[in-house]
Amino acid sequence: MLAAIWAQDENGLIGKEEKLPWRLPNDLRFFKQMTEANTLVMGRKTFEGMGRRPLPNRQTIVMTRDKNYQVDNVIVMHNVEEVLNYEKENDGIVFVAGGSLIYKEFLPFCSILYRTVIHHSFEGDTYFPELDWEQWSRINISQGEIDEKNPYAHQFETYQRKESKI
């Protein structure tokens, strides 16, 4: 199964200079909880913005047009079809984890969306692509706790594609 996972501010902002424009440990914990023991697919810029190293306990696929791109302990792929074939041949969930162009390419194939909405407006340069919300049903919502380490109101939302039967 293919799923997208992302955090955004109230304007759909998802990044600033290849990094998250906020610090929200609750969201990082949610991301870890959802993606561990599964596969992450992300673009090269997103991967390099994370320090050019795979996250523990996850298989990482890096998408790039560069046919010579190589990194230890990750799978490098060059097009959507390669990832879709990987998803069919392997167990677990393949989580699309950014950036904006990667989300746009994979959203038509996703069955589930995991979105964290941060109720604040940040400065940045990368936005989540347009999404036809008529195709999706929200199946879960939970409020994140605000504390000294998580200063912004936020919520975790899960959506299922309406024609999806899981």
mmCIF file of C-alpha atoms in Angstrom:
data_model
loop_
_atom_site.group_PDB
_atom_site.id
_atom_site.type_symbol
_atom_site.label_atom_id
_atom_site.label_comp_id
_atom_site.label_asym_id
_atom_site.label_seq_id
_atom_site.Cartn_x
_atom_site.Cartn_y
_atom_site.Cartn_z
ATOM 1 C CA MET A 1 0.000 0.000 0.000
ATOM 2 C CA LEU A 2 1.122 3.531 -0.744
ATOM 3 C CA ALA A 3 0.484 6.328 1.772
ATOM 4 C CA ALA A 4 1.548 9.966 1.991
ATOM 5 C CA ILE A 5 2.701 11.490 5.263
ATOM 6 C CA TRP A 6 3.453 15.153 5.874
ATOM 7 C CA ALA A 7 3.141 18.092 8.235
ATOM 8 C CA GLN A 8 1.948 21.487 7.071
ATOM 9 C CA ASP A 9 1.120 24.857 8.511
ATOM 10 C CA GLU A 10 -2.345 26.372 8.115
ATOM 11 C CA ASN A 11 -1.359 27.675 4.644
ATOM 12 C CA GLY A 12 -0.098 24.339 3.294
ATOM 13 C CA LEU A 13 3.581 25.194 3.817
ATOM 14 C CA ILE A 14 5.742 22.079 4.218
ATOM 15 C CA GLY A 15 9.322 23.300 3.950
ATOM 16 C CA LYS A 16 11.956 25.982 4.028
ATOM 17 C CA GLU A 17 15.301 25.398 2.318
ATOM 18 C CA GLU A 18 14.774 21.600 2.277
ATOM 19 C CA LYS A 19 13.991 21.465 6.011
ATOM 20 C CA LEU A 20 10.934 21.754 8.252
ATOM 21 C CA PRO A 21 10.265 25.393 9.212
ATOM 22 C CA TRP A 22 9.216 24.411 12.753
ATOM 23 C CA ARG A 23 10.294 22.228 15.634
ATOM 24 C CA LEU A 24 7.493 19.981 16.835
ATOM 25 C CA PRO A 25 8.658 16.799 18.623
ATOM 26 C CA ASN A 26 5.084 15.428 18.776
ATOM 27 C CA ASP A 27 4.987 15.351 14.979
ATOM 28 C CA LEU A 28 8.409 13.725 14.726
ATOM 29 C CA ARG A 29 7.215 11.059 17.179
ATOM 30 C CA PHE A 30 4.062 10.507 15.101
ATOM 31 C CA PHE A 31 6.162 10.238 11.924
ATOM 32 C CA LYS A 32 8.447 7.682 13.573
ATOM 33 C CA GLN A 33 5.532 5.668 14.976
ATOM 34 C CA MET A 34 3.810 5.498 11.588
ATOM 35 C CA THR A 35 6.824 4.814 9.379
ATOM 36 C CA GLU A 36 9.030 2.464 11.421
ATOM 37 C CA ALA A 37 9.398 -1.022 9.920
ATOM 38 C CA ASN A 38 8.105 0.317 6.596
ATOM 39 C CA THR A 39 9.563 2.076 3.563
ATOM 40 C CA LEU A 40 10.049 5.799 2.973
ATOM 41 C CA VAL A 41 10.275 7.301 -0.493
ATOM 42 C CA MET A 42 11.532 10.847 -0.860
ATOM 43 C CA GLY A 43 13.237 13.106 -3.327
ATOM 44 C CA ARG A 44 16.968 13.677 -3.310
ATOM 45 C CA LYS A 45 16.681 17.243 -1.966
ATOM 46 C CA THR A 46 14.504 16.107 0.944
ATOM 47 C CA PHE A 47 16.921 13.274 1.702
ATOM 48 C CA GLU A 48 19.915 15.599 1.627
ATOM 49 C CA GLY A 49 18.034 18.114 3.800
ATOM 50 C CA MET A 50 17.744 15.353 6.421
ATOM 51 C CA GLY A 51 21.510 14.991 6.548
ATOM 52 C CA ARG A 52 21.928 12.487 3.707
ATOM 53 C CA ARG A 53 21.406 9.488 5.951
ATOM 54 C CA PRO A 54 18.570 6.980 6.140
ATOM 55 C CA LEU A 55 16.350 6.953 9.212
ATOM 56 C CA PRO A 56 16.721 3.910 11.493
ATOM 57 C CA ASN A 57 14.409 0.908 11.147
ATOM 58 C CA ARG A 58 13.077 1.969 7.758
ATOM 59 C CA GLN A 59 14.004 1.181 4.192
ATOM 60 C CA THR A 60 14.664 4.449 2.356
ATOM 61 C CA ILE A 61 14.124 5.011 -1.350
ATOM 62 C CA VAL A 62 15.595 8.207 -2.796
ATOM 63 C CA MET A 63 14.144 9.470 -6.072
ATOM 64 C CA THR A 64 16.490 11.321 -8.410
ATOM 65 C CA ARG A 65 16.993 11.923 -12.110
ATOM 66 C CA ASP A 66 20.757 11.536 -11.585
ATOM 67 C CA LYS A 67 21.590 8.042 -12.850
ATOM 68 C CA ASN A 68 24.952 8.140 -11.030
ATOM 69 C CA TYR A 69 23.556 9.049 -7.596
ATOM 70 C CA GLN A 70 24.582 6.548 -4.924
ATOM 71 C CA VAL A 71 24.268 6.527 -1.140
ATOM 72 C CA ASP A 72 25.046 3.702 1.257
ATOM 73 C CA ASN A 73 22.073 1.860 2.763
ATOM 74 C CA VAL A 74 19.397 3.406 0.540
ATOM 75 C CA ILE A 75 17.708 2.317 -2.665
ATOM 76 C CA VAL A 76 17.994 4.852 -5.479
ATOM 77 C CA MET A 77 15.166 4.931 -8.013
ATOM 78 C CA HIS A 78 14.553 7.182 -10.980
ATOM 79 C CA ASN A 79 10.820 7.071 -11.727
ATOM 80 C CA VAL A 80 7.394 6.419 -10.243
ATOM 81 C CA GLU A 81 7.031 3.037 -11.958
ATOM 82 C CA GLU A 82 10.090 1.645 -10.174
ATOM 83 C CA VAL A 83 8.590 2.586 -6.801
ATOM 84 C CA LEU A 84 5.174 1.173 -7.716
ATOM 85 C CA ASN A 85 6.819 -2.119 -8.702
ATOM 86 C CA TYR A 86 8.745 -2.149 -5.412
ATOM 87 C CA GLU A 87 5.500 -1.538 -3.504
ATOM 88 C CA LYS A 88 3.798 -4.488 -5.236
ATOM 89 C CA GLU A 89 6.703 -6.835 -4.546
ATOM 90 C CA ASN A 90 7.254 -5.951 -0.870
ATOM 91 C CA ASP A 91 5.231 -6.152 2.329
ATOM 92 C CA GLY A 92 4.424 -3.158 4.463
ATOM 93 C CA ILE A 93 3.498 0.388 3.616
ATOM 94 C CA VAL A 94 5.476 2.654 1.325
ATOM 95 C CA PHE A 95 5.252 6.162 2.809
ATOM 96 C CA VAL A 96 5.726 9.106 0.464
ATOM 97 C CA ALA A 97 7.645 11.650 2.550
ATOM 98 C CA GLY A 98 8.356 14.596 0.245
ATOM 99 C CA GLY A 99 9.188 16.981 -1.207
ATOM 100 C CA SER A 100 6.416 18.737 -3.059
ATOM 101 C CA LEU A 101 7.137 17.280 -6.515
ATOM 102 C CA ILE A 102 7.388 13.744 -5.119
ATOM 103 C CA TYR A 103 4.025 14.167 -3.371
ATOM 104 C CA LYS A 104 2.478 15.445 -6.600
ATOM 105 C CA GLU A 105 3.780 12.457 -8.585
ATOM 106 C CA PHE A 106 2.611 9.843 -6.055
ATOM 107 C CA LEU A 107 -0.709 11.222 -4.746
ATOM 108 C CA PRO A 108 -2.743 9.579 -7.546
ATOM 109 C CA PHE A 109 -1.495 6.183 -6.284
ATOM 110 C CA CYS A 110 -1.941 6.748 -2.529
ATOM 111 C CA SER A 111 -4.737 5.031 -0.585
ATOM 112 C CA ILE A 112 -4.128 6.736 2.768
ATOM 113 C CA LEU A 113 -2.986 10.218 3.824
ATOM 114 C CA TYR A 114 -1.465 11.076 7.199
ATOM 115 C CA ARG A 115 -1.433 14.846 7.658
ATOM 116 C CA THR A 116 -0.302 16.902 10.623
ATOM 117 C CA VAL A 117 -1.793 20.402 10.573
ATOM 118 C CA ILE A 118 0.060 22.995 12.630
ATOM 119 C CA HIS A 119 -2.203 25.909 13.506
ATOM 120 C CA HIS A 120 0.361 28.596 12.857
ATOM 121 C CA SER A 121 1.725 30.448 9.830
ATOM 122 C CA PHE A 122 5.424 30.047 9.046
ATOM 123 C CA GLU A 123 7.816 31.445 6.445
ATOM 124 C CA GLY A 124 9.044 29.015 3.824
ATOM 125 C CA ASP A 125 9.372 28.122 0.163
ATOM 126 C CA THR A 126 7.709 24.732 -0.368
ATOM 127 C CA TYR A 127 3.993 23.929 -0.275
ATOM 128 C CA PHE A 128 2.025 20.713 -0.405
ATOM 129 C CA PRO A 129 0.507 20.285 -3.892
ATOM 130 C CA GLU A 130 -3.168 20.895 -4.616
ATOM 131 C CA LEU A 131 -5.340 17.995 -3.549
ATOM 132 C CA ASP A 132 -8.922 17.182 -4.527
ATOM 133 C CA TRP A 133 -10.362 16.638 -1.046
ATOM 134 C CA GLU A 134 -13.615 15.334 -2.575
ATOM 135 C CA GLN A 135 -11.729 12.069 -3.223
ATOM 136 C CA TRP A 136 -10.895 11.604 0.465
ATOM 137 C CA SER A 137 -12.767 10.770 3.668
ATOM 138 C CA ARG A 138 -11.307 11.748 7.019
ATOM 139 C CA ILE A 139 -11.289 8.614 9.159
ATOM 140 C CA ASN A 140 -9.410 9.909 12.195
ATOM 141 C CA ILE A 141 -8.452 13.160 13.880
ATOM 142 C CA SER A 142 -6.646 13.711 17.163
ATOM 143 C CA GLN A 143 -5.350 16.842 18.837
ATOM 144 C CA GLY A 144 -1.674 17.081 19.699
ATOM 145 C CA GLU A 145 -0.708 18.273 23.152
ATOM 146 C CA ILE A 146 0.796 21.724 23.578
ATOM 147 C CA ASP A 147 3.670 22.021 26.044
ATOM 148 C CA GLU A 148 7.050 23.742 26.369
ATOM 149 C CA LYS A 149 8.571 21.522 23.651
ATOM 150 C CA ASN A 150 5.497 21.604 21.369
ATOM 151 C CA PRO A 151 4.421 25.266 21.420
ATOM 152 C CA TYR A 152 2.000 25.170 18.466
ATOM 153 C CA ALA A 153 -1.550 23.847 18.395
ATOM 154 C CA HIS A 154 -1.613 20.892 16.001
ATOM 155 C CA GLN A 155 -3.698 17.917 14.991
ATOM 156 C CA PHE A 156 -3.089 14.570 13.357
ATOM 157 C CA GLU A 157 -5.490 13.607 10.570
ATOM 158 C CA THR A 158 -5.912 10.379 8.620
ATOM 159 C CA TYR A 159 -7.748 10.218 5.306
ATOM 160 C CA GLN A 160 -8.761 7.263 3.167
ATOM 161 C CA ARG A 161 -9.370 7.482 -0.562
ATOM 162 C CA LYS A 162 -13.134 7.121 -1.006
ATOM 163 C CA GLU A 163 -12.979 4.211 -3.440
ATOM 164 C CA SER A 164 -10.240 2.473 -1.439
ATOM 165 C CA LYS A 165 -11.210 -0.748 0.348
ATOM 166 C CA ILE A 166 -8.695 -1.462 3.123
#
